[in-house]
Short mmCIF file of N, CA and C in Angstrom, two decimals:
data_model
loop_
_atom_site.label_atom_id
_atom_site.label_comp_id
_atom_site.label_asym_id
_atom_site.label_seq_id
_atom_site.Cartn_x
_atom_site.Cartn_y
_atom_site.Cartn_z
N MET S 1 24.68 1.89 59.12
CA MET S 1 25.58 2.46 59.98
C MET S 1 25.71 3.87 59.69
N ARG S 2 25.96 4.74 58.32
CA ARG S 2 25.51 5.67 57.86
C ARG S 2 24.44 6.78 58.16
N ARG S 3 23.10 5.71 57.75
CA ARG S 3 21.66 6.32 58.38
C ARG S 3 22.35 6.90 59.98
N PHE S 4 22.16 6.00 60.84
CA PHE S 4 22.30 6.12 62.18
C PHE S 4 23.35 7.30 62.59
N LEU S 5 24.21 7.58 62.21
CA LEU S 5 25.45 8.03 62.37
C LEU S 5 24.60 9.58 61.66
N ALA S 6 23.98 9.58 60.45
CA ALA S 6 23.12 10.63 59.76
C ALA S 6 22.02 11.44 61.00
N ALA S 7 21.61 10.27 61.70
CA ALA S 7 20.51 10.80 62.14
C ALA S 7 21.22 11.04 63.23
N VAL S 8 22.15 10.72 64.20
CA VAL S 8 22.61 11.58 65.17
C VAL S 8 23.16 12.68 65.13
N ALA S 9 23.65 13.17 63.98
CA ALA S 9 24.48 14.37 63.68
C ALA S 9 23.03 15.25 63.25
N LEU S 10 22.01 15.07 62.69
CA LEU S 10 20.77 15.62 62.27
C LEU S 10 20.05 16.35 63.69
N THR S 11 20.09 14.98 65.10
CA THR S 11 19.48 15.37 65.78
C THR S 11 20.30 16.34 66.77
N LEU S 12 21.67 15.98 66.96
CA LEU S 12 22.55 17.09 67.40
C LEU S 12 22.17 18.25 66.88
N GLY S 13 22.43 18.33 65.59
CA GLY S 13 21.94 19.75 64.89
C GLY S 13 21.05 20.33 65.05
N SER S 14 19.88 19.64 65.52
CA SER S 14 18.47 20.50 65.68
C SER S 14 18.42 20.99 67.52
N MET S 15 19.27 20.06 68.05
CA MET S 15 19.13 20.44 69.40
C MET S 15 19.98 21.78 69.87
N SER S 16 21.62 21.61 69.21
CA SER S 16 22.07 23.03 69.33
C SER S 16 21.65 24.07 68.55
N GLY S 17 21.07 23.79 67.57
CA GLY S 17 20.06 25.08 67.25
C GLY S 17 19.10 25.61 67.89
N CYS S 18 17.98 24.44 68.51
CA CYS S 18 17.66 25.07 69.71
C CYS S 18 17.74 26.34 70.40
N SER S 19 18.81 26.30 71.22
CA SER S 19 19.64 26.93 72.02
C SER S 19 19.66 28.47 71.44
N GLY S 20 19.62 28.64 70.13
CA GLY S 20 20.24 29.69 69.72
C GLY S 20 18.53 30.33 69.50
N ASN S 21 17.44 29.45 69.58
CA ASN S 21 16.27 30.17 68.83
C ASN S 21 15.52 30.46 70.92
N VAL S 22 16.46 30.45 71.76
CA VAL S 22 15.80 30.52 73.13
C VAL S 22 16.19 32.12 73.37
N ASP S 23 14.81 32.79 73.71
CA ASP S 23 14.69 34.15 73.85
C ASP S 23 15.10 34.60 74.95
N TYR S 24 14.29 33.59 76.16
CA TYR S 24 13.88 34.41 77.72
C TYR S 24 14.17 32.87 78.47
N ILE S 25 14.15 33.08 79.54
CA ILE S 25 13.73 31.62 80.51
C ILE S 25 12.74 32.31 81.30
N ASP S 26 11.12 31.47 81.55
CA ASP S 26 10.33 31.54 82.21
C ASP S 26 10.64 30.82 83.25
N VAL S 27 10.41 31.25 84.57
CA VAL S 27 10.64 30.83 86.30
C VAL S 27 9.11 31.15 86.79
N GLU S 28 8.89 29.76 87.15
CA GLU S 28 7.43 29.79 88.27
C GLU S 28 8.02 29.38 89.65
N PRO S 29 7.40 29.69 90.62
CA PRO S 29 6.70 30.93 90.88
C PRO S 29 7.87 31.96 90.65
N ASN S 30 7.36 33.38 90.56
CA ASN S 30 8.27 34.20 89.85
C ASN S 30 8.64 35.25 91.28
N VAL S 31 8.08 34.42 92.55
CA VAL S 31 8.86 35.17 93.62
C VAL S 31 8.77 34.44 94.47
N ALA S 32 9.81 33.92 95.63
CA ALA S 32 10.00 32.93 96.63
C ALA S 32 9.94 33.51 98.05
N VAL S 33 8.91 33.11 99.16
CA VAL S 33 9.24 33.81 100.16
C VAL S 33 9.19 32.23 101.05
N LEU S 34 9.98 32.58 102.05
CA LEU S 34 10.45 31.25 102.89
C LEU S 34 10.29 31.84 104.20
N LYS S 35 9.48 31.41 105.03
CA LYS S 35 8.97 31.65 106.75
C LYS S 35 9.38 30.58 107.74
N GLN S 36 9.93 29.63 107.05
CA GLN S 36 10.48 29.10 108.30
C GLN S 36 12.21 28.61 107.98
N LYS S 37 12.72 27.37 108.93
CA LYS S 37 13.56 27.23 108.93
C LYS S 37 14.11 25.90 107.64
N ASN S 38 12.61 25.46 107.90
CA ASN S 38 12.47 24.01 106.73
C ASN S 38 11.81 23.91 105.69
N ALA S 39 11.00 25.48 105.45
CA ALA S 39 10.60 25.52 104.17
C ALA S 39 11.16 25.30 102.69
N VAL S 40 10.55 24.62 101.93
CA VAL S 40 11.19 24.61 100.40
C VAL S 40 10.57 25.39 99.65
N VAL S 41 11.18 26.04 98.72
CA VAL S 41 10.41 26.47 97.11
C VAL S 41 11.32 25.55 96.21
N TRP S 42 10.23 25.30 95.42
CA TRP S 42 10.73 24.45 93.97
C TRP S 42 10.60 25.72 93.08
N LEU S 43 11.82 25.90 92.25
CA LEU S 43 11.56 26.78 91.20
C LEU S 43 11.35 26.26 89.82
N ARG S 44 10.63 26.30 89.09
CA ARG S 44 10.59 25.60 87.45
C ARG S 44 10.95 26.39 86.25
N ALA S 45 11.89 26.49 85.73
CA ALA S 45 12.70 27.22 84.54
C ALA S 45 12.50 26.94 83.57
N ARG S 46 12.17 27.58 82.42
CA ARG S 46 11.66 26.86 81.03
C ARG S 46 12.55 27.73 80.10
N ALA S 47 13.14 26.72 79.04
CA ALA S 47 13.82 27.92 78.18
C ALA S 47 12.50 28.12 76.70
N MET S 48 12.45 29.82 76.57
CA MET S 48 11.32 29.62 75.36
C MET S 48 11.71 30.55 74.27
N SER S 49 10.62 30.77 73.59
CA SER S 49 11.30 31.88 72.19
C SER S 49 9.87 32.46 72.46
N HIS S 50 10.39 33.85 71.90
CA HIS S 50 9.06 35.12 72.05
C HIS S 50 7.95 34.50 70.98
N SER S 51 7.83 32.96 70.29
CA SER S 51 6.66 32.61 69.18
C SER S 51 5.78 31.56 70.54
N GLY S 52 6.88 31.40 71.77
CA GLY S 52 6.07 30.48 72.83
C GLY S 52 6.52 29.10 72.60
N MET S 53 7.56 28.97 71.41
CA MET S 53 8.08 27.83 71.73
C MET S 53 8.85 27.59 73.08
N HIS S 54 8.71 26.14 73.39
CA HIS S 54 9.40 25.63 74.73
C HIS S 54 10.61 24.67 74.22
N TYR S 55 11.83 24.60 74.90
CA TYR S 55 12.68 23.69 74.70
C TYR S 55 12.77 23.17 76.03
N PRO S 56 12.38 21.84 76.03
CA PRO S 56 12.43 20.99 77.26
C PRO S 56 13.74 20.51 77.46
N GLN S 57 14.03 19.75 76.28
CA GLN S 57 15.62 19.49 76.04
C GLN S 57 16.22 20.13 76.95
N LEU S 58 16.52 21.68 77.28
CA LEU S 58 17.42 22.38 77.26
C LEU S 58 17.18 22.28 79.27
N THR S 59 18.76 22.58 79.68
CA THR S 59 18.28 22.50 81.40
C THR S 59 19.24 23.93 81.67
N VAL S 60 18.50 24.84 82.51
CA VAL S 60 19.15 25.82 82.88
C VAL S 60 20.03 25.34 83.79
N SER S 61 21.37 26.44 84.26
CA SER S 61 22.07 26.17 85.91
C SER S 61 21.34 27.31 86.63
N TRP S 62 21.57 26.90 87.97
CA TRP S 62 20.89 27.55 89.33
C TRP S 62 21.94 28.14 89.97
N SER S 63 21.97 29.71 90.35
CA SER S 63 22.39 30.05 91.39
C SER S 63 21.87 30.89 92.65
N VAL S 64 22.46 31.39 93.17
CA VAL S 64 21.86 32.57 93.94
C VAL S 64 22.65 34.07 94.36
N LYS S 65 22.66 34.57 94.56
CA LYS S 65 23.27 35.90 94.69
C LYS S 65 23.84 35.86 96.12
N ASP S 66 23.40 35.83 96.96
CA ASP S 66 23.55 35.95 98.12
C ASP S 66 23.55 34.44 99.23
N PRO S 67 24.20 33.60 98.97
CA PRO S 67 24.27 32.22 99.73
C PRO S 67 24.14 32.25 100.85
N SER S 68 24.32 33.61 101.70
CA SER S 68 24.15 33.46 102.65
C SER S 68 22.76 33.57 103.54
N VAL S 69 21.83 34.11 102.65
CA VAL S 69 20.55 33.84 102.93
C VAL S 69 19.85 32.76 102.68
N ALA S 70 19.87 32.15 101.18
CA ALA S 70 19.17 31.19 100.81
C ALA S 70 20.22 30.32 99.73
N GLN S 71 19.95 29.37 99.76
CA GLN S 71 20.39 28.27 98.79
C GLN S 71 19.62 27.80 97.52
N VAL S 72 20.64 27.56 96.40
CA VAL S 72 19.57 26.53 95.51
C VAL S 72 20.19 25.65 95.45
N ASP S 73 19.91 24.43 94.66
CA ASP S 73 20.34 23.12 93.89
C ASP S 73 20.20 23.22 92.73
N GLY S 74 21.02 22.41 92.19
CA GLY S 74 20.95 22.31 90.36
C GLY S 74 19.52 22.04 89.87
N THR S 75 18.58 21.25 91.12
CA THR S 75 17.40 21.25 90.21
C THR S 75 15.71 22.29 90.82
N GLY S 76 16.87 23.52 91.23
CA GLY S 76 15.67 24.57 91.54
C GLY S 76 15.15 24.62 92.48
N LYS S 77 15.46 23.79 93.76
CA LYS S 77 14.90 23.72 95.36
C LYS S 77 15.84 24.78 95.99
N VAL S 78 14.91 25.74 96.42
CA VAL S 78 15.23 26.73 97.19
C VAL S 78 14.87 26.34 98.77
N THR S 79 16.09 26.65 99.21
CA THR S 79 16.00 26.41 100.84
C THR S 79 16.52 27.94 101.61
N PRO S 80 15.99 28.08 102.46
CA PRO S 80 16.49 29.44 103.66
C PRO S 80 17.60 29.33 104.57
N VAL S 81 19.04 29.88 104.85
CA VAL S 81 19.86 29.92 105.46
C VAL S 81 19.75 30.99 106.83
N LYS S 82 19.23 32.11 106.40
CA LYS S 82 18.90 33.07 107.35
C LYS S 82 17.83 34.35 106.85
N SER S 83 17.02 35.00 107.57
CA SER S 83 16.70 36.28 107.24
C SER S 83 17.11 36.81 106.16
N GLY S 84 16.63 37.26 105.31
CA GLY S 84 17.45 38.33 104.59
C GLY S 84 16.52 38.31 103.14
N ARG S 85 17.27 38.87 102.07
CA ARG S 85 16.48 38.78 100.70
C ARG S 85 17.47 39.18 99.93
N THR S 86 17.45 38.34 98.92
CA THR S 86 18.57 37.54 97.53
C THR S 86 17.72 37.28 96.38
N GLU S 87 18.30 36.80 95.25
CA GLU S 87 17.97 36.23 94.28
C GLU S 87 18.22 35.36 93.72
N VAL S 88 17.31 34.41 93.49
CA VAL S 88 17.72 33.02 92.22
C VAL S 88 17.82 33.41 90.87
N VAL S 89 18.74 33.15 90.40
CA VAL S 89 19.35 32.92 89.23
C VAL S 89 19.41 32.28 88.37
N ALA S 90 18.68 32.07 87.07
CA ALA S 90 18.24 30.57 86.06
C ALA S 90 18.90 31.35 84.86
N LYS S 91 19.86 30.59 84.45
CA LYS S 91 20.77 31.10 83.13
C LYS S 91 20.79 29.92 82.19
N LEU S 92 20.82 30.29 81.05
CA LEU S 92 21.11 28.70 80.08
C LEU S 92 22.09 29.86 78.90
N GLY S 93 23.06 29.66 78.62
CA GLY S 93 24.39 30.50 77.80
C GLY S 93 24.21 31.74 78.61
N GLU S 94 24.12 32.97 77.67
CA GLU S 94 23.57 34.13 78.22
C GLU S 94 22.68 34.54 78.66
N ILE S 95 21.83 33.88 78.37
CA ILE S 95 20.10 34.41 78.66
C ILE S 95 20.20 33.79 80.40
N ALA S 96 19.40 34.70 81.29
CA ALA S 96 19.79 34.80 82.45
C ALA S 96 18.05 35.41 83.08
N ALA S 97 17.50 34.62 84.18
CA ALA S 97 16.26 35.53 84.53
C ALA S 97 16.24 35.17 86.11
N THR S 98 16.25 36.29 86.88
CA THR S 98 16.33 36.03 88.31
C THR S 98 14.89 36.15 88.82
N VAL S 99 14.58 35.61 90.11
CA VAL S 99 13.80 35.42 90.99
C VAL S 99 14.06 36.19 92.28
N PRO S 100 13.16 36.91 92.76
CA PRO S 100 13.25 37.69 94.09
C PRO S 100 12.98 36.85 95.13
N VAL S 101 14.03 36.36 95.98
CA VAL S 101 13.68 35.79 97.38
C VAL S 101 13.53 36.36 98.62
N GLU S 102 12.67 36.59 99.57
CA GLU S 102 12.63 36.58 100.86
C GLU S 102 12.74 35.70 101.56
N VAL S 103 13.57 35.69 102.63
CA VAL S 103 13.64 34.99 104.15
C VAL S 103 12.75 35.32 105.02
N LEU S 104 11.70 34.93 105.73
CA LEU S 104 11.24 35.80 106.67
C LEU S 104 10.78 35.00 107.77
N LEU S 105 12.00 34.71 108.80
CA LEU S 105 11.95 33.74 109.92
C LEU S 105 11.43 34.57 111.02
N ALA S 106 10.76 34.06 112.01
CA ALA S 106 10.36 34.91 113.36
C ALA S 106 12.03 35.18 113.69
N GLU S 107 12.18 36.20 114.20
CA GLU S 107 13.51 36.47 114.82
C GLU S 107 13.53 36.76 116.25
N LYS S 108 12.14 37.66 116.61
CA LYS S 108 12.07 37.94 117.67
C LYS S 108 10.36 37.90 118.28
N MET S 109 9.93 37.76 119.62
CA MET S 109 8.97 38.26 120.39
C MET S 109 8.79 38.36 121.30
N ARG S 110 7.60 39.00 121.90
CA ARG S 110 7.13 39.45 123.05
C ARG S 110 6.18 39.14 123.45
N VAL S 111 5.97 39.06 124.82
CA VAL S 111 4.90 38.18 125.52
C VAL S 111 4.75 39.36 126.87
N GLU S 112 2.90 39.41 126.30
CA GLU S 112 2.67 40.34 127.28
C GLU S 112 1.40 39.52 127.74
N PRO S 113 1.30 39.76 129.22
CA PRO S 113 1.64 40.61 130.19
C PRO S 113 2.75 39.82 130.77
N ASN S 114 3.90 40.24 131.00
CA ASN S 114 5.31 39.27 131.89
C ASN S 114 5.54 40.03 132.45
N PRO S 115 5.87 39.59 134.17
CA PRO S 115 4.82 38.36 134.78
C PRO S 115 3.64 38.74 135.13
N VAL S 116 3.20 37.50 134.99
CA VAL S 116 1.62 37.28 135.56
C VAL S 116 1.23 37.28 136.60
N VAL S 117 0.46 37.98 137.56
CA VAL S 117 0.04 37.84 138.59
C VAL S 117 -1.62 37.58 138.55
N LEU S 118 -2.28 36.50 138.82
CA LEU S 118 -3.73 35.80 139.16
C LEU S 118 -3.86 35.55 140.67
N ARG S 119 -5.37 35.55 140.65
CA ARG S 119 -5.96 35.02 141.92
C ARG S 119 -6.03 33.36 142.21
N GLU S 120 -5.90 32.65 143.01
CA GLU S 120 -6.32 31.41 143.10
C GLU S 120 -7.56 31.32 142.02
N HIS S 121 -8.18 30.06 141.22
CA HIS S 121 -8.86 30.06 140.82
C HIS S 121 -9.97 31.20 140.49
N GLY S 122 -9.47 32.11 140.03
CA GLY S 122 -9.77 33.60 139.47
C GLY S 122 -10.00 33.51 137.82
N LYS S 123 -9.99 34.57 137.62
CA LYS S 123 -10.58 34.90 135.72
C LYS S 123 -9.03 34.88 135.45
N PRO S 124 -9.43 34.20 134.05
CA PRO S 124 -8.19 33.55 133.08
C PRO S 124 -7.24 34.93 132.18
N VAL S 125 -6.14 35.16 132.19
CA VAL S 125 -5.94 36.15 131.54
C VAL S 125 -5.17 35.56 130.27
N ASP S 126 -5.34 36.83 129.24
CA ASP S 126 -5.19 36.06 127.73
C ASP S 126 -3.12 37.00 127.61
N LEU S 127 -2.82 35.83 126.89
CA LEU S 127 -1.33 36.10 126.72
C LEU S 127 -1.40 37.14 125.28
N ARG S 128 -1.06 37.87 125.39
CA ARG S 128 -0.34 38.25 123.71
C ARG S 128 0.59 38.33 123.23
N VAL S 129 0.97 37.41 122.30
CA VAL S 129 2.12 37.19 121.71
C VAL S 129 2.59 38.44 120.41
N THR S 130 3.61 38.87 120.22
CA THR S 130 3.90 39.55 118.83
C THR S 130 5.48 39.64 118.68
N VAL S 131 5.34 38.93 117.29
CA VAL S 131 6.45 38.31 116.27
C VAL S 131 6.85 39.33 115.48
N TYR S 132 8.39 39.52 115.62
CA TYR S 132 9.31 40.28 114.48
C TYR S 132 10.05 39.35 113.75
N ASP S 133 10.02 40.22 112.48
CA ASP S 133 10.97 40.00 111.81
C ASP S 133 12.30 40.27 111.74
N TYR S 134 13.17 40.35 110.69
CA TYR S 134 14.63 40.51 110.90
C TYR S 134 14.81 42.09 110.82
N ARG S 135 13.36 42.73 110.18
CA ARG S 135 13.80 44.11 109.91
C ARG S 135 12.61 44.77 111.17
N GLY S 136 12.06 44.11 112.36
CA GLY S 136 11.39 44.90 113.16
C GLY S 136 10.07 44.66 112.63
N ARG S 137 9.60 43.99 111.57
CA ARG S 137 8.35 44.26 111.08
C ARG S 137 7.68 42.96 111.98
N GLU S 138 6.27 43.44 112.67
CA GLU S 138 5.46 41.96 112.78
C GLU S 138 5.15 41.39 112.02
N LEU S 139 4.96 40.33 112.30
CA LEU S 139 4.89 39.11 111.57
C LEU S 139 3.46 38.71 111.85
N ARG S 140 1.86 38.88 111.62
CA ARG S 140 0.74 38.44 111.91
C ARG S 140 0.64 37.39 111.24
N ASP S 141 1.23 36.47 110.82
CA ASP S 141 1.03 34.80 109.87
C ASP S 141 1.43 33.86 111.32
N ARG S 142 2.15 34.35 112.53
CA ARG S 142 2.84 33.37 112.76
C ARG S 142 2.16 32.81 114.08
N THR S 143 1.54 31.59 114.42
CA THR S 143 0.96 30.64 115.44
C THR S 143 1.77 30.52 116.89
N ALA S 144 1.22 31.34 117.96
CA ALA S 144 2.34 30.99 118.93
C ALA S 144 1.73 29.43 119.73
N THR S 145 2.10 28.96 120.73
CA THR S 145 2.22 27.64 121.25
C THR S 145 2.08 27.65 122.48
N PHE S 146 1.18 27.59 123.52
CA PHE S 146 1.75 27.88 124.96
C PHE S 146 1.88 26.45 126.19
N TYR S 147 2.61 26.18 126.70
CA TYR S 147 2.42 25.64 127.63
C TYR S 147 2.91 25.70 129.20
N SER S 148 1.95 25.32 130.00
CA SER S 148 2.20 25.73 131.42
C SER S 148 3.12 24.29 132.20
N LEU S 149 4.40 24.86 132.92
CA LEU S 149 4.86 23.83 133.16
C LEU S 149 4.48 23.24 134.79
N ASP S 150 3.70 24.28 135.23
CA ASP S 150 3.02 23.35 136.68
C ASP S 150 1.10 23.58 136.28
N PRO S 151 0.52 22.40 135.74
CA PRO S 151 -0.64 22.30 135.29
C PRO S 151 -1.83 22.34 136.63
N LYS S 152 -1.07 22.46 138.02
CA LYS S 152 -1.92 22.59 139.39
C LYS S 152 -2.03 23.73 139.24
N VAL S 153 -1.23 24.78 139.12
CA VAL S 153 -0.98 26.18 139.18
C VAL S 153 -1.61 26.95 138.37
N LEU S 154 -1.85 26.36 136.82
CA LEU S 154 -2.15 26.88 135.55
C LEU S 154 -2.30 26.07 134.81
N THR S 155 -3.74 26.49 133.82
CA THR S 155 -3.22 25.60 132.97
C THR S 155 -3.57 26.35 131.53
N MET S 156 -3.24 26.29 130.40
CA MET S 156 -3.63 27.10 128.99
C MET S 156 -4.67 26.31 128.42
N GLY S 157 -5.56 27.67 127.99
CA GLY S 157 -6.96 27.29 126.87
C GLY S 157 -6.30 28.07 125.66
N SER S 158 -5.59 27.73 125.01
CA SER S 158 -5.48 28.61 123.48
C SER S 158 -4.31 29.67 124.28
N ASN S 159 -4.47 30.71 124.18
CA ASN S 159 -3.38 31.66 124.66
C ASN S 159 -4.48 32.15 126.17
N ALA S 160 -5.09 31.95 127.02
CA ALA S 160 -5.68 32.26 127.87
C ALA S 160 -5.08 31.37 129.25
N ALA S 161 -4.54 32.14 130.23
CA ALA S 161 -3.77 31.89 131.30
C ALA S 161 -4.78 31.28 132.35
N HIS S 162 -5.50 30.21 133.04
CA HIS S 162 -6.30 29.55 134.10
C HIS S 162 -5.53 29.37 134.95
N PRO S 163 -6.01 30.21 136.32
CA PRO S 163 -5.10 30.17 137.41
C PRO S 163 -6.27 28.65 138.17
N GLY S 164 -5.11 28.18 138.79
CA GLY S 164 -5.54 26.84 139.43
C GLY S 164 -5.23 27.25 140.85
N ARG S 165 -4.49 26.35 141.59
CA ARG S 165 -4.32 26.27 142.84
C ARG S 165 -3.39 27.73 143.48
N ALA S 166 -2.64 28.23 144.62
CA ALA S 166 -1.65 29.29 144.76
C ALA S 166 -0.81 28.61 144.37
N GLY S 167 0.38 29.36 144.20
CA GLY S 167 2.14 29.24 143.42
C GLY S 167 2.39 29.66 142.33
N THR S 168 3.75 29.62 141.92
CA THR S 168 4.30 29.79 140.92
C THR S 168 4.93 28.67 139.91
N THR S 169 4.49 29.07 138.85
CA THR S 169 4.78 28.46 137.49
C THR S 169 5.67 29.94 136.41
N GLN S 170 6.02 28.66 135.43
CA GLN S 170 5.92 29.64 133.98
C GLN S 170 5.25 29.08 132.89
N VAL S 171 4.68 29.79 131.75
CA VAL S 171 4.58 29.29 130.78
C VAL S 171 5.61 29.49 129.64
N GLU S 172 5.86 28.55 128.84
CA GLU S 172 6.62 28.01 127.67
C GLU S 172 5.79 28.60 126.34
N VAL S 173 6.47 29.48 126.21
CA VAL S 173 5.77 30.34 124.60
C VAL S 173 6.53 29.71 123.51
N ARG S 174 5.97 29.31 122.54
CA ARG S 174 7.06 28.77 121.16
C ARG S 174 6.44 29.38 119.84
N VAL S 175 6.97 30.04 118.89
CA VAL S 175 6.34 30.58 117.93
C VAL S 175 7.68 30.10 116.80
N ASP S 176 7.34 29.17 115.89
CA ASP S 176 8.66 28.63 115.12
C ASP S 176 9.92 28.05 116.21
N GLU S 177 10.76 28.54 115.75
CA GLU S 177 12.01 28.21 116.93
C GLU S 177 12.44 29.02 117.65
N LEU S 178 11.77 30.14 118.03
CA LEU S 178 11.54 31.02 119.51
C LEU S 178 11.06 30.30 120.19
N VAL S 179 11.83 30.39 121.68
CA VAL S 179 10.86 30.04 123.05
C VAL S 179 11.17 31.17 123.95
N ASP S 180 9.82 31.49 124.63
CA ASP S 180 9.99 32.40 126.06
C ASP S 180 9.35 31.93 127.14
N ARG S 181 9.92 32.36 128.03
CA ARG S 181 8.93 32.04 129.25
C ARG S 181 8.70 32.84 129.88
N VAL S 182 7.42 32.49 130.36
CA VAL S 182 6.85 33.97 131.27
C VAL S 182 6.51 33.23 132.87
N SER S 183 7.09 34.38 133.30
CA SER S 183 6.36 33.94 134.81
C SER S 183 5.33 33.85 135.57
N VAL S 184 5.08 33.29 136.24
CA VAL S 184 3.26 33.44 136.40
C VAL S 184 3.33 32.94 138.13
N GLN S 185 2.45 33.76 138.84
CA GLN S 185 2.09 33.92 140.27
C GLN S 185 0.58 33.87 140.47
N VAL S 186 0.27 32.84 141.29
CA VAL S 186 -1.07 32.21 141.33
C VAL S 186 -1.11 33.30 143.07
N LYS S 187 -1.72 34.10 143.54
CA LYS S 187 -1.95 34.24 144.96
C LYS S 187 -3.26 33.71 145.56
N LYS S 188 -3.26 33.38 146.71
CA LYS S 188 -4.79 33.08 147.16
C LYS S 188 -5.49 34.38 147.58
#
């Protein structure tokens, strides 16, 4: 029994001594960018010494400076709340590391031309979609989808509007969670 207690005391002593040797927290990735509402970034933190020693038995606590922009759970899972910038903080005692987080949701889109006027069975027209973030910057990495509400009047091929028979319809345009409609008239 005495040997067991001595081993426990030695183990606890060495573990508590480890936290005194931690010089910094290494967090990967060192930047987090979330581009959609359902996006997730997993951060991994490691307690380290300047000599390169890793202390895997030590666990950091996680927090976020602005929880209205992003949230972080106890495992380092970062999720978006709204567009903006904040920082996630990994902390172990008095030692902390921060990771910049930017949430870049599609906030606004413009579809051109709108409205569209075409000739029955005439040449198609390309619909151009421009998407903007919360600061008004163009987001070039987003993909729009197009859906004709009346395929007899208009069909869509990628972003090209192909006129069919005469009539009126709309094209539904979606980018992430944004939805817009374009009015289309096909004349004889």
